[in-house]
RNA sequence: GGCGGCGUAGCUCAGCGGUAGAGCAGGAGAAUCAUAAUCUCUUGGUCGGCGGUUCAAAUCCGUCCGCCGCUACCA
């Protein structure tokens, strides 16, 4: 039986339109999903939208719509974003779907049965304007003698009934879990922050609200709706069929990887494993947090007005260059900066000059000097032939281990070392000179290059599916021969190749007036 | 306040105990198959400051300076 692999994006909160932060996380998860498929794994890749909560209720009101109509609209935008970004998700889950509400209710009942949910009271200083509770020591008294939050909003003492999750009881078991699974939280800095947070002690978590209605109703107590994070996190098991553990998709649980933004690491690394353990379910293997994108060195925000929409970006530069840029430019565990200059530089130098041109110069020589047929491999490979072939073949392992650590930029850097070596190889071997003195050797050199490009294009498919598909087309590699396993087999000598066409045109900036 | 991260060539970063590295940018040369793309060589750093440990420190320890993150709900 084929080994399964279950990878998720976060479900995106529908209180605003998709931006490059959402697109980035989805593309990163997509690369993992596509890589695992290339490895031959049985992959389930999930994305979707988180549609409940007071903020959504309010955003709907502001838009003059019923919450469901509002979320239908925004959810459609996120589905469109997935399509625009070439996301290969196997399902798209919305938390307003009946299957999800059923899963939430089932999980809730399970947690009640296990004694991990109890009814109590939530009370504290609440600022209506901020929709947030504040601790006593955060408050100040203003000139009118009114108690106010740090934001200046007046607060009032609120006491409402609430269900609680007995999170405090899970501290030791969580710490034991982290110890037993040192790779559960990535990157390392996030791991430490979570650990320090849990070591600092955990309070029971309020998991229901009575102050608004837009949520999943608590079973047996319709005055309450579930806390949005309990609702939201459950999506990962809903899509696997929960509570039906005989469901066809249940074989994918536990998930292998939740890709998330660094702002929601805690929910995934603390609450989620606690909920799962309390429900007697196995815990996801790994939660990996990515950083933020700044734009031209500045924080991306609506007020600055520098929010970048993925669709516009892709329309201008093309999908694959944008995917490549995101994954190459964001160093694992850090924030990344988005700038037009950097994007154009990556497109022209890395894609057009290095990779595109390597393929074009190699393939056009085969087209013109070998009758467009793939020449034979060297009978006795020269040292230089063997060196670059070995280097290229190592990519399968190097890229694979980097992707397993979500170190996408390292994976790409490894591939580019081979591409640069390819350009060095062709220059040193100078097949255009060999043409006049040793046509057999010229053919061998071109075949080595074809082999290297084939490996490069194969391992880059998850990053740039469409353009690498075209590159493999030009190498005469059949669509069913593009997995990592097939790389072990040589291409067929004499294969007739289609005429080569440039894959990555240079981006020429419009003339500045 | 507590916990943690970062500070290395103009820029983005790797190295984390043993004669300072990569990519990009800059300079010189070569080549001409190719999307005027490529290749080779090269300029450039007292590795934030100061002290300590060590035969030897970007690399370990202390301290100071400067950024940044987390400290219960925006990817």
Coordinates of C-alpha atoms (C1' of nucleotides) in Angstrom, one line a residue:
Chain A
X1 CA 0.0 0.0 0.0
X2 CA 1.3 3.4 -0.9
X3 CA 2.3 5.6 1.9
X4 CA 0.0 8.6 2.5
X5 CA 0.9 12.2 2.9
X6 CA -1.6 14.8 4.2
X7 CA -0.6 18.5 3.9
X8 CA -2.7 21.5 4.6
X9 CA -2.7 25.3 4.2
X10 CA -4.5 27.3 6.9
X11 CA -8.1 27.9 6.3
X12 CA -8.1 31.6 5.5
X13 CA -10.2 34.0 7.5
X14 CA -12.8 35.6 5.2
X15 CA -12.8 39.1 6.6
X16 CA -10.7 40.5 3.7
X17 CA -9.5 39.8 0.2
X18 CA -6.6 37.4 -0.5
X19 CA -3.1 39.0 -0.6
X20 CA 0.3 37.7 -1.3
X21 CA 0.7 36.3 2.3
X22 CA -2.2 33.9 1.6
X23 CA -0.8 33.1 -1.8
X24 CA 2.6 32.4 -0.5
X25 CA 1.5 29.9 2.2
X26 CA -0.7 28.2 -0.3
X27 CA 2.0 28.0 -2.9
X28 CA 4.5 26.7 -0.4
X29 CA 2.1 23.9 0.7
X30 CA 1.4 23.2 -3.0
X31 CA 5.1 22.6 -3.7
X32 CA 5.2 20.1 -0.8
X33 CA 2.1 18.4 -2.2
X34 CA 3.4 18.2 -5.7
X35 CA 6.8 17.0 -4.5
X36 CA 5.3 14.2 -2.5
X37 CA 3.2 13.2 -5.5
X38 CA 6.4 13.2 -7.6
X39 CA 7.9 10.9 -5.0
X40 CA 4.9 8.6 -5.6
X41 CA 3.1 9.2 -2.3
X42 CA -0.6 9.0 -1.9
X43 CA -1.3 12.7 -1.3
X44 CA -4.2 14.6 0.2
X45 CA -3.8 18.4 0.0
X46 CA -6.4 20.6 1.7
X47 CA -7.1 24.3 1.7
X48 CA -10.2 26.3 2.5
X49 CA -11.8 29.1 4.4
X50 CA -12.6 29.9 8.0
X51 CA -15.9 31.7 7.9
X52 CA -17.3 32.1 11.5
X53 CA -16.8 34.6 14.2
X54 CA -17.7 38.0 15.3
X55 CA -15.4 39.8 12.9
X56 CA -17.0 38.1 9.9
X57 CA -20.5 38.8 11.3
X58 CA -19.5 42.4 11.6
X59 CA -17.8 42.6 8.2
X60 CA -21.0 41.2 6.7
X61 CA -23.1 43.8 8.4
X62 CA -20.8 46.5 7.2
X63 CA -21.2 45.1 3.7
X64 CA -25.0 45.0 4.1
X65 CA -25.1 41.3 3.6
X66 CA -26.3 38.2 5.5
X67 CA -23.2 36.4 6.9
X68 CA -23.7 33.4 4.7
X69 CA -24.0 35.6 1.5
X70 CA -21.0 37.5 2.6
X71 CA -18.8 34.5 3.2
X72 CA -20.0 32.9 0.0
X73 CA -18.6 35.9 -1.8
X74 CA -15.2 36.0 0.0
X75 CA -14.8 32.2 -0.1
X76 CA -15.2 32.4 -3.9
X77 CA -12.3 34.9 -4.0
X78 CA -10.1 32.4 -2.1
X79 CA -11.1 29.6 -4.4
X80 CA -10.3 31.8 -7.3
X81 CA -6.9 32.6 -5.7
X82 CA -6.1 29.0 -5.4
X83 CA -6.9 28.5 -9.1
X84 CA -4.9 31.5 -10.1
X85 CA -1.9 30.3 -8.1
X86 CA -2.0 26.8 -9.6
X87 CA -2.8 25.2 -6.2
X88 CA -3.3 21.5 -6.7
X89 CA -5.6 21.0 -3.7
X90 CA -7.7 17.9 -3.5
X91 CA -10.5 19.5 -1.5
X92 CA -11.6 23.0 -0.5
X93 CA -13.2 23.1 2.9
X94 CA -15.5 25.8 4.2
X95 CA -16.4 25.9 7.8
X96 CA -20.0 26.8 7.0
X97 CA -20.5 23.4 5.3
X98 CA -22.8 20.8 7.0
X99 CA -20.0 18.2 7.1
X100 CA -17.8 20.6 9.1
X101 CA -20.5 21.5 11.6
X102 CA -21.2 17.8 12.1
X103 CA -17.5 17.2 12.7
X104 CA -17.3 20.1 15.2
X105 CA -20.3 18.8 17.0
X106 CA -18.8 15.3 17.2
X107 CA -15.5 16.6 18.5
X108 CA -17.2 18.8 21.0
X109 CA -19.3 15.8 22.4
X110 CA -16.1 13.8 22.6
X111 CA -14.4 16.5 24.6
X112 CA -17.4 16.7 26.9
X113 CA -17.4 13.0 27.4
X114 CA -13.7 12.9 28.2
X115 CA -14.3 15.6 30.8
X116 CA -12.2 18.2 29.0
X117 CA -15.0 20.6 28.5
X118 CA -17.0 22.1 31.4
X119 CA -19.4 25.0 31.8
X120 CA -18.2 28.0 33.7
X121 CA -18.2 31.8 33.5
X122 CA -16.0 34.0 31.4
X123 CA -15.5 37.3 33.0
X124 CA -13.1 40.2 32.6
X125 CA -12.7 43.8 31.4
X126 CA -14.2 44.0 27.9
X127 CA -13.9 46.8 25.4
X128 CA -16.8 46.7 23.1
X129 CA -15.0 49.0 20.6
X130 CA -12.0 46.6 20.4
X131 CA -14.0 43.4 20.8
X132 CA -11.4 42.3 23.2
X133 CA -10.8 41.4 26.8
X134 CA -8.0 43.1 28.7
X135 CA -6.1 42.1 31.8
X136 CA -6.4 44.3 34.9
X137 CA -2.8 45.5 34.7
X138 CA -3.2 46.7 31.1
X139 CA -5.9 49.2 32.0
X140 CA -5.5 52.8 32.8
X141 CA -7.9 55.5 34.1
X142 CA -8.5 58.4 31.8
X143 CA -9.2 62.1 32.8
X144 CA -12.9 61.4 33.2
X145 CA -12.2 58.7 35.7
X146 CA -13.2 56.0 33.2
X147 CA -11.2 52.8 33.0
X148 CA -9.8 52.4 29.5
X149 CA -7.9 49.8 27.5
X150 CA -4.4 50.6 26.1
X151 CA -6.2 51.5 22.9
X152 CA -8.2 54.2 24.8
X153 CA -11.4 52.3 24.5
X154 CA -13.6 52.3 27.6
X155 CA -13.9 48.9 29.2
X156 CA -16.7 47.3 31.3
X157 CA -16.7 44.3 33.6
X158 CA -18.5 41.5 31.7
X159 CA -19.5 38.2 33.0
X160 CA -21.1 35.6 30.7
X161 CA -21.5 31.9 30.9
X162 CA -18.9 30.0 28.8
X163 CA -17.7 26.5 28.2
X164 CA -14.0 25.9 28.9
X165 CA -11.5 23.5 27.6
X166 CA -9.4 22.1 30.4
X167 CA -6.1 23.2 28.8
X168 CA -4.4 23.6 32.1
X169 CA -4.5 19.9 32.6
X170 CA -2.6 19.3 29.4
X171 CA 0.6 21.3 30.1
X172 CA 2.7 18.3 31.1
X173 CA 1.4 16.1 28.4
X174 CA 2.1 18.8 25.8
X175 CA 5.6 19.2 27.1
X176 CA 6.1 15.5 26.9
X177 CA 4.7 15.5 23.4
X178 CA 7.1 18.2 22.3
X179 CA 10.0 16.3 23.8
X180 CA 9.1 13.1 22.1
X181 CA 8.6 15.0 18.8
X182 CA 11.3 17.5 18.5
X183 CA 10.4 18.2 14.8
X184 CA 6.8 19.0 15.6
X185 CA 7.3 22.7 15.4
X186 CA 9.3 24.5 12.8
X187 CA 11.4 26.6 12.5
X188 CA 13.5 26.3 15.6
X189 CA 12.8 29.8 16.9
X190 CA 9.1 29.1 16.8
X191 CA 9.6 25.8 18.6
X192 CA 11.4 27.6 21.5
X193 CA 8.7 30.3 21.8
X194 CA 6.0 27.7 22.0
X195 CA 7.9 25.7 24.6
X196 CA 8.5 28.8 26.7
X197 CA 4.9 29.7 26.4
X198 CA 3.7 26.3 27.5
X199 CA 6.2 26.1 30.3
X200 CA 4.9 29.4 31.5
X201 CA 1.6 27.7 32.5
X202 CA -1.6 27.3 30.7
X203 CA -5.1 28.6 31.6
X204 CA -8.3 26.9 30.7
X205 CA -9.5 28.1 27.4
X206 CA -12.9 29.7 26.8
X207 CA -14.3 27.7 23.9
X208 CA -17.8 29.2 23.5
X209 CA -19.5 32.5 23.2
X210 CA -23.0 33.8 23.8
X211 CA -22.3 37.4 22.6
X212 CA -22.8 36.7 18.9
X213 CA -24.5 34.0 16.8
X214 CA -22.4 33.5 13.7
X215 CA -20.7 30.2 14.6
X216 CA -21.2 26.5 15.1
X217 CA -23.9 25.9 17.7
X218 CA -22.8 24.1 20.8
X219 CA -24.5 20.6 21.0
X220 CA -27.3 20.7 23.6
X221 CA -26.9 24.4 24.4
X222 CA -28.0 26.6 21.5
X223 CA -27.3 29.8 23.4
X224 CA -23.6 29.2 22.7
X225 CA -21.6 29.1 19.6
X226 CA -18.1 27.5 19.5
X227 CA -15.0 29.5 19.9
X228 CA -13.7 30.1 16.3
X229 CA -10.4 28.4 16.8
X230 CA -11.9 25.2 18.0
X231 CA -14.2 25.4 15.0
X232 CA -11.5 26.3 12.6
X233 CA -8.8 23.7 13.6
X234 CA -11.4 21.0 13.3
X235 CA -11.4 21.5 9.6
X236 CA -8.3 19.4 9.2
X237 CA -10.2 16.3 10.5
X238 CA -13.5 17.2 8.9
X239 CA -11.9 16.9 5.5
X240 CA -10.5 13.5 6.4
X241 CA -14.1 12.3 7.2
X242 CA -14.3 12.8 10.9
X243 CA -16.2 11.5 12.9
X244 CA -16.5 8.6 10.5
X245 CA -13.2 6.8 11.1
X246 CA -14.1 4.3 8.4
X247 CA -14.3 7.0 5.8
X248 CA -12.2 6.5 2.7
X249 CA -10.1 9.6 3.6
X250 CA -9.5 8.8 7.2
X251 CA -6.4 6.9 6.1
X252 CA -4.7 10.3 5.7
X253 CA -5.1 11.2 9.4
X254 CA -2.9 12.2 11.2
X255 CA -1.8 15.0 8.9
X256 CA 1.9 15.1 8.0
X257 CA 2.2 18.8 7.8
X258 CA 0.2 22.0 8.6
X259 CA 1.8 25.0 6.8
X260 CA 0.8 28.1 8.7
X261 CA 1.8 31.8 9.0
X262 CA 3.8 32.6 12.1
X263 CA 0.9 34.5 13.7
X264 CA -1.2 31.3 14.2
X265 CA 1.6 29.0 15.3
X266 CA 0.2 28.8 18.8
X267 CA -3.2 27.6 17.9
X268 CA -1.7 24.9 15.8
X269 CA 1.1 23.9 18.2
X270 CA -0.6 24.2 21.5
X271 CA -4.4 24.1 21.3
X272 CA -4.7 21.7 18.4
X273 CA -2.6 18.9 19.8
X274 CA -4.3 19.3 23.1
X275 CA -7.7 19.1 21.5
X276 CA -6.6 16.0 19.5
X277 CA -5.1 14.2 22.4
X278 CA -8.1 15.0 24.5
X279 CA -10.3 13.5 21.8
X280 CA -8.1 10.4 21.7
X281 CA -6.9 11.2 18.2
X282 CA -3.4 11.0 16.8
X283 CA -1.6 14.4 16.4
X284 CA -0.3 16.0 13.2
X285 CA 3.4 15.2 12.6
X286 CA 4.6 18.8 12.0
X287 CA 3.5 22.4 12.0
X288 CA 5.7 24.7 10.0
X289 CA 5.4 28.5 10.3
X290 CA 6.4 30.9 7.6
X291 CA 7.2 34.6 8.0
X292 CA 5.7 37.8 6.7
X293 CA 6.2 39.5 3.5
X294 CA 7.2 43.1 3.6
X295 CA 6.7 45.2 0.5
X296 CA 9.6 47.4 -0.7
X297 CA 10.9 47.2 2.8
X298 CA 7.7 48.2 4.5
X299 CA 5.2 46.2 6.4
X300 CA 2.2 45.3 4.2
X301 CA -0.9 47.0 5.4
X302 CA -4.2 48.4 4.2
X303 CA -3.5 51.8 5.8
X304 CA -0.2 52.2 3.9
X305 CA -2.1 51.0 0.8
X306 CA 0.7 48.7 -0.3
X307 CA -1.2 45.4 -0.2
X308 CA -0.3 43.3 -3.2
X309 CA -3.0 41.2 -4.8
X310 CA -1.8 37.9 -6.2
X311 CA -3.9 38.0 -9.3
X312 CA -2.5 41.4 -10.5
X313 CA 1.0 40.2 -9.9
X314 CA 0.5 37.0 -11.8
X315 CA -1.2 38.8 -14.6
X316 CA 1.9 41.0 -15.1
X317 CA 4.7 38.5 -14.6
X318 CA 3.2 35.1 -15.1
X319 CA 2.4 32.5 -12.5
X320 CA 5.6 30.4 -12.5
X321 CA 8.0 33.4 -12.1
X322 CA 5.9 34.6 -9.2
X323 CA 5.9 31.1 -7.6
X324 CA 9.6 30.9 -8.1
X325 CA 10.2 34.3 -6.6
X326 CA 8.2 33.6 -3.5
X327 CA 9.9 30.4 -2.7
X328 CA 13.4 31.6 -3.6
X329 CA 13.2 35.0 -1.9
X330 CA 11.7 34.0 1.5
X331 CA 14.4 32.5 3.6
X332 CA 13.1 29.7 5.7
X333 CA 12.1 31.0 9.2
X334 CA 12.6 34.7 8.3
X335 CA 10.4 37.4 6.8
X336 CA 10.9 38.1 3.1
X337 CA 10.8 41.4 1.3
X338 CA 8.8 41.7 -1.9
X339 CA 10.1 44.3 -4.3
X340 CA 9.6 44.7 -8.1
X341 CA 13.3 45.1 -8.6
X342 CA 14.1 41.8 -6.8
X343 CA 11.3 40.0 -8.7
X344 CA 12.5 41.3 -12.1
X345 CA 16.0 40.5 -11.2
X346 CA 15.1 36.9 -10.3
X347 CA 13.0 36.6 -13.4
X348 CA 15.7 37.8 -15.7
X349 CA 18.8 36.4 -14.1
X350 CA 17.8 33.1 -12.5
X351 CA 15.0 32.1 -14.9
X352 CA 15.8 33.7 -18.3
X353 CA 19.6 33.9 -18.3
X354 CA 20.5 30.9 -16.2
X355 CA 17.8 28.3 -16.6
X356 CA 15.9 29.3 -19.7
X357 CA 19.0 30.1 -21.7
X358 CA 20.8 26.9 -20.7
X359 CA 17.9 24.9 -22.1
X360 CA 17.5 27.1 -25.2
X361 CA 21.2 27.0 -26.2
X362 CA 21.4 23.2 -25.6
X363 CA 18.2 22.3 -27.4
X364 CA 18.8 24.6 -30.3
X365 CA 22.1 22.9 -31.0
X366 CA 20.5 19.5 -30.9
X367 CA 17.8 20.8 -33.2
X368 CA 20.3 22.1 -35.8
X369 CA 23.2 19.7 -35.5
X370 CA 21.6 16.4 -34.5
X371 CA 18.6 16.4 -36.8
X372 CA 16.4 17.2 -33.8
X373 CA 17.0 13.8 -32.4
X374 CA 18.4 13.0 -29.0
X375 CA 22.0 12.0 -29.3
X376 CA 23.5 9.0 -27.4
X377 CA 25.2 9.1 -24.1
X378 CA 29.0 8.9 -24.0
X379 CA 30.1 5.3 -24.0
X380 CA 32.9 6.3 -21.7
X381 CA 31.9 9.5 -19.9
X382 CA 34.6 12.1 -19.5
X383 CA 35.4 13.3 -16.0
X384 CA 33.5 16.5 -16.6
X385 CA 30.5 14.5 -17.9
X386 CA 30.4 12.3 -14.9
X387 CA 30.9 15.2 -12.5
X388 CA 27.9 17.2 -13.7
X389 CA 25.7 14.1 -14.1
X390 CA 26.4 13.1 -10.5
X391 CA 25.9 16.6 -9.3
X392 CA 22.5 16.8 -11.0
X393 CA 21.4 13.3 -9.8
X394 CA 22.2 14.4 -6.2
X395 CA 19.4 17.0 -6.6
X396 CA 16.7 14.4 -5.9
X397 CA 18.0 13.9 -2.4
X398 CA 19.1 17.5 -1.8
X399 CA 15.9 19.0 -2.9
X400 CA 13.9 16.3 -1.1
X401 CA 15.5 16.9 2.3
X402 CA 15.3 20.6 1.9
X403 CA 11.5 20.4 1.1
X404 CA 11.0 18.1 4.1
X405 CA 12.4 21.0 6.2
X406 CA 10.3 23.5 4.2
X407 CA 13.6 25.1 3.3
X408 CA 12.4 26.0 -0.2
X409 CA 15.1 28.6 -0.9
X410 CA 17.8 26.1 -0.1
X411 CA 16.2 23.6 -2.4
X412 CA 16.2 26.1 -5.2
X413 CA 19.8 27.3 -4.4
X414 CA 20.9 23.6 -4.8
X415 CA 19.2 23.4 -8.2
X416 CA 20.8 26.6 -9.4
X417 CA 24.2 25.4 -8.5
X418 CA 23.7 22.7 -11.0
X419 CA 22.2 25.1 -13.6
X420 CA 25.3 27.3 -13.2
X421 CA 27.5 24.3 -13.5
X422 CA 25.6 23.4 -16.7
X423 CA 26.4 26.8 -18.2
X424 CA 30.0 26.3 -17.2
X425 CA 30.0 22.8 -18.7
X426 CA 28.7 23.9 -22.1
X427 CA 31.2 26.7 -22.3
X428 CA 34.1 24.5 -21.4
X429 CA 33.1 21.7 -23.7
X430 CA 32.2 24.1 -26.5
X431 CA 30.1 21.8 -28.6
X432 CA 30.0 24.5 -31.3
X433 CA 33.8 24.0 -31.7
X434 CA 33.5 20.2 -31.5
X435 CA 31.1 20.4 -34.4
X436 CA 34.0 21.0 -36.7
X437 CA 36.3 18.4 -35.3
X438 CA 34.4 15.6 -33.5
X439 CA 30.7 15.4 -34.2
X440 CA 30.3 12.3 -32.0
X441 CA 31.8 14.0 -29.0
X442 CA 29.6 17.1 -29.7
X443 CA 26.5 14.8 -29.6
X444 CA 27.7 13.3 -26.3
X445 CA 28.1 16.7 -24.7
X446 CA 24.6 17.8 -25.9
X447 CA 23.2 14.5 -24.5
X448 CA 24.8 15.1 -21.1
X449 CA 23.3 18.6 -21.2
X450 CA 19.9 17.2 -22.1
X451 CA 20.1 14.7 -19.2
X452 CA 21.0 17.5 -16.8
X453 CA 18.2 19.7 -18.0
X454 CA 15.8 16.8 -17.7
X455 CA 16.7 16.2 -14.1
X456 CA 16.6 19.9 -13.3
X457 CA 13.2 20.3 -15.0
X458 CA 11.9 17.2 -13.2
X459 CA 12.8 18.3 -9.7
X460 CA 11.6 21.9 -10.4
X461 CA 8.1 20.7 -11.5
X462 CA 6.6 21.3 -8.1
X463 CA 7.8 24.9 -8.1
X464 CA 6.9 25.8 -11.7
X465 CA 4.6 23.2 -13.0
X466 CA 3.6 24.8 -16.2
X467 CA 6.9 26.0 -17.5
X468 CA 8.8 22.9 -16.4
X469 CA 6.1 20.8 -18.1
X470 CA 6.9 22.7 -21.3
X471 CA 10.6 22.1 -20.8
X472 CA 10.1 18.4 -20.4
X473 CA 7.9 18.5 -23.6
X474 CA 10.9 20.0 -25.4
X475 CA 13.1 17.2 -24.1
X476 CA 10.6 14.6 -25.5
X477 CA 9.8 13.3 -22.0
X478 CA 6.4 11.8 -22.0
X479 CA 3.9 13.0 -19.4
X480 CA 3.9 9.7 -17.6
X481 CA 7.7 9.7 -17.3
X482 CA 8.1 12.7 -15.2
X483 CA 8.3 11.2 -11.7
X484 CA 11.4 11.0 -9.6
X485 CA 11.5 7.3 -9.9
X486 CA 11.7 7.5 -13.7
X487 CA 14.8 9.7 -13.5
X488 CA 16.7 6.5 -12.9
X489 CA 15.9 5.4 -16.5
X490 CA 17.7 7.0 -19.4
X491 CA 15.8 8.8 -22.1
X492 CA 15.5 6.9 -25.3
X493 CA 18.3 7.6 -27.8
X494 CA 17.1 9.1 -31.1
X495 CA 13.9 10.5 -29.7
X496 CA 12.6 13.2 -32.0
X497 CA 12.4 16.5 -30.2
X498 CA 10.0 19.3 -31.0
X499 CA 11.5 22.6 -32.1
X500 CA 12.7 24.5 -29.0
X501 CA 11.1 27.7 -27.8
X502 CA 12.3 30.0 -25.0
X503 CA 10.6 29.2 -21.8
X504 CA 11.3 32.3 -19.8
X505 CA 11.3 35.5 -21.8
X506 CA 13.3 38.4 -20.3
X507 CA 11.1 41.0 -18.6
X508 CA 11.8 44.3 -20.2
X509 CA 10.6 47.2 -18.2
X510 CA 8.3 49.6 -20.0
X511 CA 10.1 52.7 -21.2
X512 CA 10.0 55.4 -18.5
X513 CA 8.8 58.7 -19.8
Chain B
rG1 C1' 9.5 43.2 33.1
rG2 C1' 10.2 37.8 31.4
rC3 C1' 11.6 34.5 27.3
rG4 C1' 13.9 34.3 22.5
rG5 C1' 16.1 35.8 17.8
rC6 C1' 19.3 38.9 14.9
rG7 C1' 23.7 42.2 13.9
rU8 C1' 29.5 38.7 8.6
rA9 C1' 31.7 42.2 1.5
rG10 C1' 27.5 48.0 -1.4
rC11 C1' 22.7 44.4 -1.1
rU12 C1' 20.4 39.5 0.4
rC13 C1' 22.4 35.8 3.3
rA14 C1' 25.6 30.9 4.4
rG15 C1' 29.4 29.5 7.8
rC16 C1' 28.9 28.6 14.2
rG17 C1' 36.4 26.3 17.3
rG18 C1' 41.4 25.4 13.1
rU19 C1' 44.5 30.2 7.3
rA20 C1' 37.0 34.8 6.0
rG21 C1' 32.3 32.3 1.9
rA22 C1' 27.9 32.3 -2.1
rG23 C1' 24.5 34.9 -5.2
rC24 C1' 23.5 39.8 -6.9
rA25 C1' 26.0 44.6 -7.7
rG26 C1' 31.2 46.7 -9.3
rG27 C1' 36.1 45.9 -12.4
rA28 C1' 39.1 43.1 -16.3
rG29 C1' 39.4 39.5 -19.9
rA30 C1' 37.5 35.3 -23.1
rA31 C1' 34.0 33.1 -26.1
rU32 C1' 30.1 33.6 -29.9
rC33 C1' 26.0 27.7 -29.4
rA34 C1' 22.0 30.8 -27.0
rU35 C1' 16.6 34.8 -24.7
rA36 C1' 23.4 40.4 -25.9
rA37 C1' 22.3 35.4 -22.7
rU38 C1' 27.3 32.7 -21.0
rC39 C1' 32.3 31.5 -19.0
rU40 C1' 37.0 32.9 -16.5
rC41 C1' 39.6 36.0 -13.3
rU42 C1' 39.0 40.0 -9.9
rU43 C1' 38.0 44.6 -6.3
rG44 C1' 35.6 44.5 -1.7
rG45 C1' 35.1 42.6 5.2
rU46 C1' 39.7 44.8 12.0
rC47 C1' 32.7 38.8 10.9
rG48 C1' 28.2 45.4 15.9
rG49 C1' 31.9 47.4 20.5
rC50 C1' 34.8 45.8 24.7
rG51 C1' 36.7 42.0 27.8
rG52 C1' 37.5 36.6 28.8
rU53 C1' 38.3 31.1 27.9
rU54 C1' 41.7 28.5 24.3
rC55 C1' 47.7 26.6 21.1
rA56 C1' 43.6 28.6 17.9
rA57 C1' 37.1 32.4 18.2
rA58 C1' 32.2 35.0 13.2
rU59 C1' 32.3 30.4 15.7
rC60 C1' 32.3 29.3 23.3
rC61 C1' 31.5 32.7 27.9
rG62 C1' 30.5 37.7 30.0
rU63 C1' 29.2 42.6 29.1
rC64 C1' 27.6 46.8 26.3
rC65 C1' 25.2 49.0 21.9
rG66 C1' 21.5 48.6 17.9
rC67 C1' 17.3 46.2 15.6
rC68 C1' 13.2 42.5 15.9
rG69 C1' 9.8 38.6 17.7
rC70 C1' 6.7 36.2 21.5
rU71 C1' 4.3 37.2 26.3
rA72 C1' -3.7 33.9 24.8
rC73 C1' -6.9 34.8 19.4
rC74 C1' -5.2 39.1 11.3
rA75 C1' -1.7 34.5 6.1

